[in-house]
PDB file of C-alpha atoms and ligand atoms in Angstrom:
ATOM      1  CA  MET A1178      52.855 -46.399 -66.043  1.00  0.00           C
ATOM      2  CA  ASN A1179      53.319 -43.390 -68.284  1.00  0.00           C
ATOM      3  CA  THR A1180      56.411 -42.840 -70.362  1.00  0.00           C
ATOM      4  CA  LYS A1181      58.424 -40.199 -68.542  1.00  0.00           C
ATOM      5  CA  LEU A1182      61.372 -39.899 -70.885  1.00  0.00           C
ATOM      6  CA  GLN A1183      61.579 -40.773 -74.534  1.00  0.00           C
ATOM      7  CA  ILE A1184      64.606 -40.559 -76.795  1.00  0.00           C
ATOM      8  CA  SER A1185      63.937 -40.856 -80.485  1.00  0.00           C
ATOM      9  CA  GLY A1186      66.524 -41.040 -83.277  1.00  0.00           C
ATOM     10  CA  LEU A1187      69.096 -39.249 -81.139  1.00  0.00           C
ATOM     11  CA  THR A1188      72.279 -38.681 -83.108  1.00  0.00           C
ATOM     12  CA  PHE A1189      75.418 -36.865 -82.062  1.00  0.00           C
ATOM     13  CA  SER A1190      78.976 -36.496 -83.339  1.00  0.00           C
ATOM     14  CA  TYR A1191      82.058 -34.766 -82.034  1.00  0.00           C
ATOM     15  CA  GLU A1192      83.285 -33.150 -85.251  1.00  0.00           C
ATOM     16  CA  GLU A1193      83.585 -36.019 -87.732  1.00  0.00           C
ATOM     17  CA  ARG A1194      83.302 -38.773 -85.164  1.00  0.00           C
ATOM     18  CA  ASN A1195      79.833 -40.240 -84.666  1.00  0.00           C
ATOM     19  CA  ILE A1196      79.121 -41.065 -81.006  1.00  0.00           C
ATOM     20  CA  LEU A1197      75.358 -41.743 -80.908  1.00  0.00           C
ATOM     21  CA  ASN A1198      73.513 -42.953 -83.961  1.00  0.00           C
ATOM     22  CA  GLU A1199      69.702 -42.870 -83.993  1.00  0.00           C
ATOM     23  CA  MET A1200      69.347 -43.956 -80.407  1.00  0.00           C
ATOM     24  CA  ASP A1201      65.842 -44.809 -79.218  1.00  0.00           C
ATOM     25  CA  PHE A1202      64.558 -45.696 -75.767  1.00  0.00           C
ATOM     26  CA  ARG A1203      61.831 -45.009 -73.277  1.00  0.00           C
ATOM     27  CA  VAL A1204      61.858 -44.794 -69.503  1.00  0.00           C
ATOM     28  CA  LYS A1205      58.591 -45.103 -67.613  1.00  0.00           C
ATOM     29  CA  GLU A1206      57.657 -42.919 -64.688  1.00  0.00           C
ATOM     30  CA  GLY A1207      59.299 -44.115 -61.462  1.00  0.00           C
ATOM     31  CA  GLU A1208      61.552 -46.630 -63.191  1.00  0.00           C
ATOM     32  CA  PHE A1209      65.182 -47.052 -62.224  1.00  0.00           C
ATOM     33  CA  VAL A1210      67.029 -47.856 -65.421  1.00  0.00           C
ATOM     34  CA  SER A1211      70.684 -48.529 -65.917  1.00  0.00           C
ATOM     35  CA  LEU A1212      72.428 -48.204 -69.240  1.00  0.00           C
ATOM     36  CA  LEU A1213      75.503 -50.333 -69.575  1.00  0.00           C
ATOM     37  CA  GLY A1214      78.334 -49.716 -71.995  1.00  0.00           C
ATOM     38  CA  PRO A1215      82.121 -49.740 -72.166  1.00  0.00           C
ATOM     39  CA  SER A1216      84.229 -46.649 -71.479  1.00  0.00           C
ATOM     40  CA  GLY A1217      84.149 -44.157 -74.318  1.00  0.00           C
ATOM     41  CA  CYS A1218      80.915 -45.430 -75.902  1.00  0.00           C
ATOM     42  CA  GLY A1219      79.079 -42.152 -75.256  1.00  0.00           C
ATOM     43  CA  LYS A1220      77.308 -42.542 -71.894  1.00  0.00           C
ATOM     44  CA  SER A1221      78.321 -39.137 -70.530  1.00  0.00           C
ATOM     45  CA  THR A1222      77.600 -37.630 -73.941  1.00  0.00           C
ATOM     46  CA  LEU A1223      74.040 -38.961 -73.749  1.00  0.00           C
ATOM     47  CA  LEU A1224      73.542 -37.392 -70.318  1.00  0.00           C
ATOM     48  CA  LYS A1225      74.955 -34.087 -71.564  1.00  0.00           C
ATOM     49  CA  LEU A1226      72.444 -34.166 -74.425  1.00  0.00           C
ATOM     50  CA  LEU A1227      69.601 -34.779 -71.982  1.00  0.00           C
ATOM     51  CA  THR A1228      70.639 -31.918 -69.720  1.00  0.00           C
ATOM     52  CA  GLY A1229      70.959 -29.639 -72.732  1.00  0.00           C
ATOM     53  CA  VAL A1230      74.651 -28.860 -72.254  1.00  0.00           C
ATOM     54  CA  ILE A1231      75.222 -30.011 -75.825  1.00  0.00           C
ATOM     55  CA  LYS A1232      72.793 -30.136 -78.746  1.00  0.00           C
ATOM     56  CA  PRO A1233      71.895 -33.218 -80.770  1.00  0.00           C
ATOM     57  CA  GLU A1234      72.616 -33.357 -84.466  1.00  0.00           C
ATOM     58  CA  ALA A1235      69.275 -35.061 -85.019  1.00  0.00           C
ATOM     59  CA  GLY A1236      66.535 -36.696 -83.007  1.00  0.00           C
ATOM     60  CA  ARG A1237      64.182 -35.723 -80.249  1.00  0.00           C
ATOM     61  CA  ILE A1238      64.047 -35.788 -76.464  1.00  0.00           C
ATOM     62  CA  LEU A1239      60.567 -35.903 -74.945  1.00  0.00           C
ATOM     63  CA  VAL A1240      59.561 -35.549 -71.293  1.00  0.00           C
ATOM     64  CA  ASP A1241      55.954 -36.450 -70.499  1.00  0.00           C
ATOM     65  CA  GLY A1242      55.341 -36.609 -74.240  1.00  0.00           C
ATOM     66  CA  GLU A1243      56.532 -33.077 -74.940  1.00  0.00           C
ATOM     67  CA  GLU A1244      59.656 -32.307 -76.869  1.00  0.00           C
ATOM     68  CA  ILE A1245      62.276 -30.374 -74.924  1.00  0.00           C
ATOM     69  CA  HIS A1246      65.148 -28.205 -76.130  1.00  0.00           C
ATOM     70  CA  GLY A1247      68.270 -27.017 -74.338  1.00  0.00           C
ATOM     71  CA  ILE A1248      68.568 -26.747 -70.564  1.00  0.00           C
ATOM     72  CA  THR A1249      65.379 -27.551 -68.657  1.00  0.00           C
ATOM     73  CA  GLU A1250      64.261 -28.146 -65.078  1.00  0.00           C
ATOM     74  CA  HIS A1251      63.397 -31.791 -65.711  1.00  0.00           C
ATOM     75  CA  PHE A1252      66.789 -33.284 -64.907  1.00  0.00           C
ATOM     76  CA  ALA A1253      69.129 -33.365 -61.943  1.00  0.00           C
ATOM     77  CA  TYR A1254      72.546 -34.491 -63.090  1.00  0.00           C
ATOM     78  CA  MET A1255      75.154 -36.103 -60.883  1.00  0.00           C
ATOM     79  CA  PRO A1256      78.432 -35.940 -62.783  1.00  0.00           C
ATOM     80  CA  GLN A1257      81.094 -38.642 -62.801  1.00  0.00           C
ATOM     81  CA  ASN A1258      83.350 -36.821 -60.326  1.00  0.00           C
ATOM     82  CA  ASP A1259      81.658 -35.539 -57.169  1.00  0.00           C
ATOM     83  CA  LEU A1260      82.353 -31.829 -57.836  1.00  0.00           C
ATOM     84  CA  LEU A1261      82.106 -30.851 -54.181  1.00  0.00           C
ATOM     85  CA  PHE A1262      83.642 -27.457 -53.479  1.00  0.00           C
ATOM     86  CA  SER A1263      86.594 -27.948 -51.129  1.00  0.00           C
ATOM     87  CA  TRP A1264      86.067 -24.555 -49.452  1.00  0.00           C
ATOM     88  CA  LYS A1265      82.396 -25.136 -48.631  1.00  0.00           C
ATOM     89  CA  THR A1266      81.090 -27.269 -45.764  1.00  0.00           C
ATOM     90  CA  ILE A1267      79.134 -30.433 -46.516  1.00  0.00           C
ATOM     91  CA  LEU A1268      75.872 -28.680 -45.647  1.00  0.00           C
ATOM     92  CA  ASP A1269      76.657 -25.764 -47.968  1.00  0.00           C
ATOM     93  CA  ASN A1270      77.735 -28.148 -50.713  1.00  0.00           C
ATOM     94  CA  VAL A1271      74.562 -30.162 -50.347  1.00  0.00           C
ATOM     95  CA  CYS A1272      72.419 -26.999 -50.418  1.00  0.00           C
ATOM     96  CA  LEU A1273      74.250 -25.511 -53.389  1.00  0.00           C
ATOM     97  CA  TYR A1274      71.151 -25.218 -55.550  1.00  0.00           C
ATOM     98  CA  ALA A1275      69.077 -23.530 -52.823  1.00  0.00           C
ATOM     99  CA  ARG A1276      69.379 -20.129 -54.398  1.00  0.00           C
ATOM    100  CA  ILE A1277      67.719 -21.272 -57.583  1.00  0.00           C
ATOM    101  CA  HIS A1278      65.500 -23.823 -55.913  1.00  0.00           C
ATOM    102  CA  GLY A1279      63.271 -23.312 -52.896  1.00  0.00           C
ATOM    103  CA  GLY A1280      65.371 -20.931 -50.776  1.00  0.00           C
ATOM    104  CA  ILE A1281      68.115 -21.700 -48.307  1.00  0.00           C
ATOM    105  CA  GLU A1282      65.951 -22.227 -45.217  1.00  0.00           C
ATOM    106  CA  ASN A1283      63.723 -24.806 -46.909  1.00  0.00           C
ATOM    107  CA  MET A1284      66.660 -26.625 -48.379  1.00  0.00           C
ATOM    108  CA  ARG A1285      68.650 -26.722 -45.130  1.00  0.00           C
ATOM    109  CA  LYS A1286      65.599 -28.211 -43.448  1.00  0.00           C
ATOM    110  CA  ALA A1287      65.213 -30.820 -46.172  1.00  0.00           C
ATOM    111  CA  ALA A1288      68.955 -31.585 -46.002  1.00  0.00           C
ATOM    112  CA  ALA A1289      68.882 -31.961 -42.206  1.00  0.00           C
ATOM    113  CA  GLU A1290      66.098 -34.541 -42.529  1.00  0.00           C
ATOM    114  CA  GLN A1291      68.186 -36.611 -44.940  1.00  0.00           C
ATOM    115  CA  MET A1292      71.627 -36.422 -43.295  1.00  0.00           C
ATOM    116  CA  GLU A1293      71.076 -39.530 -41.228  1.00  0.00           C
ATOM    117  CA  SER A1294      69.981 -41.836 -44.046  1.00  0.00           C
ATOM    118  CA  PHE A1295      72.822 -40.504 -46.194  1.00  0.00           C
ATOM    119  CA  GLY A1296      75.335 -41.377 -43.460  1.00  0.00           C
ATOM    120  CA  LEU A1297      76.398 -37.738 -43.140  1.00  0.00           C
ATOM    121  CA  LYS A1298      74.997 -36.843 -39.743  1.00  0.00           C
ATOM    122  CA  GLY A1299      77.629 -35.073 -37.637  1.00  0.00           C
ATOM    123  CA  TYR A1300      79.578 -34.077 -40.756  1.00  0.00           C
ATOM    124  CA  GLU A1301      77.377 -31.109 -41.756  1.00  0.00           C
ATOM    125  CA  HIS A1302      80.050 -28.557 -40.868  1.00  0.00           C
ATOM    126  CA  GLU A1303      83.067 -30.529 -42.035  1.00  0.00           C
ATOM    127  CA  TYR A1304      84.804 -29.848 -45.345  1.00  0.00           C
ATOM    128  CA  PRO A1305      84.904 -32.459 -48.137  1.00  0.00           C
ATOM    129  CA  SER A1306      88.557 -33.303 -47.409  1.00  0.00           C
ATOM    130  CA  ALA A1307      87.459 -34.792 -44.042  1.00  0.00           C
ATOM    131  CA  LEU A1308      85.163 -37.311 -45.738  1.00  0.00           C
ATOM    132  CA  SER A1309      85.777 -40.725 -47.270  1.00  0.00           C
ATOM    133  CA  GLY A1310      85.165 -41.284 -50.978  1.00  0.00           C
ATOM    134  CA  GLY A1311      81.847 -43.005 -50.282  1.00  0.00           C
ATOM    135  CA  MET A1312      80.657 -40.150 -48.067  1.00  0.00           C
ATOM    136  CA  ARG A1313      81.598 -37.581 -50.687  1.00  0.00           C
ATOM    137  CA  GLN A1314      79.566 -39.447 -53.273  1.00  0.00           C
ATOM    138  CA  ARG A1315      76.602 -39.606 -50.897  1.00  0.00           C
ATOM    139  CA  ALA A1316      76.900 -35.846 -50.327  1.00  0.00           C
ATOM    140  CA  ALA A1317      76.989 -35.250 -54.087  1.00  0.00           C
ATOM    141  CA  PHE A1318      74.012 -37.557 -54.449  1.00  0.00           C
ATOM    142  CA  LEU A1319      72.039 -35.735 -51.759  1.00  0.00           C
ATOM    143  CA  ARG A1320      72.727 -32.468 -53.538  1.00  0.00           C
ATOM    144  CA  THR A1321      71.346 -33.966 -56.748  1.00  0.00           C
ATOM    145  CA  LEU A1322      68.282 -35.287 -54.930  1.00  0.00           C
ATOM    146  CA  LEU A1323      67.528 -31.976 -53.219  1.00  0.00           C
ATOM    147  CA  TYR A1324      67.381 -30.307 -56.602  1.00  0.00           C
ATOM    148  CA  HIS A1325      63.908 -31.875 -56.890  1.00  0.00           C
ATOM    149  CA  ALA A1326      63.938 -32.580 -60.587  1.00  0.00           C
ATOM    150  CA  GLU A1327      61.682 -35.409 -61.748  1.00  0.00           C
ATOM    151  CA  ILE A1328      64.456 -37.340 -63.465  1.00  0.00           C
ATOM    152  CA  LEU A1329      67.826 -38.128 -61.886  1.00  0.00           C
ATOM    153  CA  LEU A1330      70.776 -38.732 -64.184  1.00  0.00           C
ATOM    154  CA  LEU A1331      73.587 -40.582 -62.433  1.00  0.00           C
ATOM    155  CA  ASP A1332      76.869 -40.782 -64.313  1.00  0.00           C
ATOM    156  CA  GLU A1333      78.865 -43.760 -62.980  1.00  0.00           C
ATOM    157  CA  PRO A1334      78.142 -42.568 -59.431  1.00  0.00           C
ATOM    158  CA  PHE A1335      80.364 -45.174 -57.789  1.00  0.00           C
ATOM    159  CA  GLY A1336      82.975 -45.524 -60.514  1.00  0.00           C
ATOM    160  CA  ALA A1337      85.772 -43.832 -58.571  1.00  0.00           C
ATOM    161  CA  LEU A1338      85.313 -45.918 -55.410  1.00  0.00           C
ATOM    162  CA  ASP A1339      87.138 -49.076 -54.387  1.00  0.00           C
ATOM    163  CA  VAL A1340      85.261 -52.349 -54.894  1.00  0.00           C
ATOM    164  CA  ILE A1341      84.230 -52.803 -51.256  1.00  0.00           C
ATOM    165  CA  THR A1342      82.991 -49.234 -50.789  1.00  0.00           C
ATOM    166  CA  ARG A1343      81.211 -49.473 -54.130  1.00  0.00           C
ATOM    167  CA  GLY A1344      79.367 -52.577 -52.924  1.00  0.00           C
ATOM    168  CA  GLU A1345      78.328 -50.793 -49.737  1.00  0.00           C
ATOM    169  CA  MET A1346      77.140 -47.787 -51.715  1.00  0.00           C
ATOM    170  CA  GLN A1347      75.110 -49.976 -54.054  1.00  0.00           C
ATOM    171  CA  ASP A1348      73.368 -51.575 -51.069  1.00  0.00           C
ATOM    172  CA  TRP A1349      72.789 -48.159 -49.602  1.00  0.00           C
ATOM    173  CA  LEU A1350      71.321 -46.827 -52.865  1.00  0.00           C
ATOM    174  CA  LEU A1351      68.914 -49.751 -52.970  1.00  0.00           C
ATOM    175  CA  SER A1352      67.833 -48.968 -49.412  1.00  0.00           C
ATOM    176  CA  VAL A1353      67.030 -45.301 -50.186  1.00  0.00           C
ATOM    177  CA  ARG A1354      65.640 -45.948 -53.654  1.00  0.00           C
ATOM    178  CA  GLU A1355      62.076 -46.634 -52.568  1.00  0.00           C
ATOM    179  CA  LYS A1356      61.910 -43.379 -50.635  1.00  0.00           C
ATOM    180  CA  MET A1357      63.255 -41.318 -53.528  1.00  0.00           C
ATOM    181  CA  ASN A1358      60.205 -41.755 -55.701  1.00  0.00           C
ATOM    182  CA  ARG A1359      61.943 -40.457 -58.832  1.00  0.00           C
ATOM    183  CA  THR A1360      62.661 -41.670 -62.299  1.00  0.00           C
ATOM    184  CA  VAL A1361      66.340 -42.606 -62.423  1.00  0.00           C
ATOM    185  CA  LEU A1362      68.670 -43.176 -65.357  1.00  0.00           C
ATOM    186  CA  LEU A1363      72.072 -44.479 -64.288  1.00  0.00           C
ATOM    187  CA  VAL A1364      74.912 -45.071 -66.713  1.00  0.00           C
ATOM    188  CA  THR A1365      77.748 -47.417 -65.866  1.00  0.00           C
ATOM    189  CA  HIS A1366      80.429 -49.635 -67.360  1.00  0.00           C
ATOM    190  CA  ASP A1367      80.072 -52.039 -64.421  1.00  0.00           C
ATOM    191  CA  ILE A1368      78.027 -55.103 -65.417  1.00  0.00           C
ATOM    192  CA  ASP A1369      77.360 -56.210 -61.842  1.00  0.00           C
ATOM    193  CA  GLU A1370      76.144 -52.753 -60.913  1.00  0.00           C
ATOM    194  CA  ALA A1371      73.871 -52.563 -63.947  1.00  0.00           C
ATOM    195  CA  ILE A1372      72.189 -55.823 -62.999  1.00  0.00           C
ATOM    196  CA  TYR A1373      72.144 -55.364 -59.263  1.00  0.00           C
ATOM    197  CA  LEU A1374      70.662 -51.882 -58.956  1.00  0.00           C
ATOM    198  CA  PRO A1375      67.848 -51.188 -61.354  1.00  0.00           C
ATOM    199  CA  THR A1376      64.382 -52.385 -62.168  1.00  0.00           C
ATOM    200  CA  VAL A1377      65.359 -52.450 -65.839  1.00  0.00           C
ATOM    201  CA  SER A1378      68.785 -52.570 -67.435  1.00  0.00           C
ATOM    202  CA  TRP A1379      69.833 -52.086 -71.008  1.00  0.00           C
ATOM    203  CA  CYS A1380      72.986 -53.087 -72.694  1.00  0.00           C
ATOM    204  CA  TRP A1381      74.849 -50.778 -75.034  1.00  0.00           C
ATOM    205  CA  THR A1382      76.713 -52.414 -77.903  1.00  0.00           C
ATOM    206  CA  GLY A1383      80.265 -53.505 -77.356  1.00  0.00           C
ATOM    207  CA  ILE A1384      79.922 -55.866 -74.381  1.00  0.00           C
ATOM    208  CA  PRO A1385      82.225 -58.816 -75.065  1.00  0.00           C
ATOM    209  CA  GLU A1386      80.455 -62.156 -75.441  1.00  0.00           C
ATOM    210  CA  ARG A1387      82.433 -63.661 -72.549  1.00  0.00           C
ATOM    211  CA  LEU A1388      81.011 -61.017 -70.152  1.00  0.00           C
ATOM    212  CA  ALA A1389      77.528 -60.914 -71.657  1.00  0.00           C
ATOM    213  CA  ARG A1390      77.135 -64.651 -70.937  1.00  0.00           C
ATOM    214  CA  ARG A1391      77.236 -63.933 -67.204  1.00  0.00           C
ATOM    215  CA  TRP A1392      73.786 -62.325 -67.430  1.00  0.00           C
TER     216      TRP A1392
HETATM  217  N1  ADP B1735      84.463 -32.559 -75.901  1.00  0.00           N
HETATM  218  C1  ADP B1735      84.824 -33.600 -76.651  1.00  0.00           C
HETATM  219  N2  ADP B1735      85.387 -33.456 -77.867  1.00  0.00           N
HETATM  220  C2  ADP B1735      85.719 -34.503 -78.643  1.00  0.00           C
HETATM  221  N3  ADP B1735      85.524 -35.794 -78.290  1.00  0.00           N
HETATM  222  C3  ADP B1735      84.967 -36.028 -77.103  1.00  0.00           C
HETATM  223  C4  ADP B1735      84.579 -34.966 -76.204  1.00  0.00           C
HETATM  224  N4  ADP B1735      84.041 -35.507 -75.104  1.00  0.00           N
HETATM  225  C5  ADP B1735      84.089 -36.844 -75.281  1.00  0.00           C
HETATM  226  N5  ADP B1735      84.638 -37.158 -76.463  1.00  0.00           N
HETATM  227  C6  ADP B1735      84.820 -38.514 -77.003  1.00  0.00           C
HETATM  228  O1  ADP B1735      83.544 -39.085 -77.237  1.00  0.00           O
HETATM  229  C7  ADP B1735      83.517 -40.452 -76.864  1.00  0.00           C
HETATM  230  C8  ADP B1735      82.406 -40.682 -75.867  1.00  0.00           C
HETATM  231  O2  ADP B1735      82.741 -39.998 -74.648  1.00  0.00           O
HETATM  232  P1  ADP B1735      81.906 -40.170 -73.348  1.00  0.00           P
HETATM  233  O3  ADP B1735      80.490 -39.836 -73.623  1.00  0.00           O
HETATM  234  O4  ADP B1735      82.594 -39.372 -72.305  1.00  0.00           O
HETATM  235  O5  ADP B1735      82.059 -41.742 -73.061  1.00  0.00           O
HETATM  236  P2  ADP B1735      81.682 -42.594 -71.758  1.00  0.00           P
HETATM  237  O6  ADP B1735      81.014 -41.658 -70.790  1.00  0.00           O
HETATM  238  O7  ADP B1735      80.787 -43.682 -72.240  1.00  0.00           O
HETATM  239  O8  ADP B1735      82.958 -43.144 -71.232  1.00  0.00           O
HETATM  240  C9  ADP B1735      84.895 -40.774 -76.313  1.00  0.00           C
HETATM  241  O9  ADP B1735      85.629 -41.419 -77.304  1.00  0.00           O
HETATM  242  C10 ADP B1735      85.493 -39.413 -75.994  1.00  0.00           C
HETATM  243  O10 ADP B1735      86.865 -39.437 -76.154  1.00  0.00           O
HETATM  244 MG1   MG B1736      81.520 -41.080 -68.874  1.00  0.00          MG
END
């Protein structure tokens, strides 16, 4: 498998405070990788660097072997909170990127095909407030998927859900994973999630020995 994403010497600080220091890793094409680290270690910062929202102090980001700068089309980013618009229906929320990506008719068709496996069938014309937390996350996830970028960046996608719903969502994600056919980088502070979901998982520093032993 080819290397899809490579991070080399990535360094970033917020003012005087260093957050990432010469970080290196590679993700192969089609891999589902989870990065595990405690709250505040810089997981969201890393994803912001990849999407180009913020700029690294040093280091390189390569996609398919080519260095990228700033905002690119390579990544679809699912932020930590679902960011559904309360005044838009689920279908309109899911098709939010249609204008910049493929046109509304194509995207509505693609969305309609996925509603069932995302557990959203029958809710297309409801507003986010009518949905459970798990359904909202699935809607946000479908929106990210329909963006059709090669690499999905999932920022603690189930972090805000209760333990039982989170477990259901993890099972669900595993069931749709094969069909997605994308390279996925998921960041989480949840050890069980990091082990359970991906084909590869990496540990950030700062995991207490007592917890690390469970691996
Ligand atoms: N805009 C910002 N300005 C200054 N510090 C920030 C900013 N955003 C995040 N931080 C700090 O950087 C550290 C890493 O944040 P973050 O990447 O959000 O961590 P994580 O996602 O792993 O919980 C945290 O200590 C956070 O307080
Ligand atoms: Mg975060």
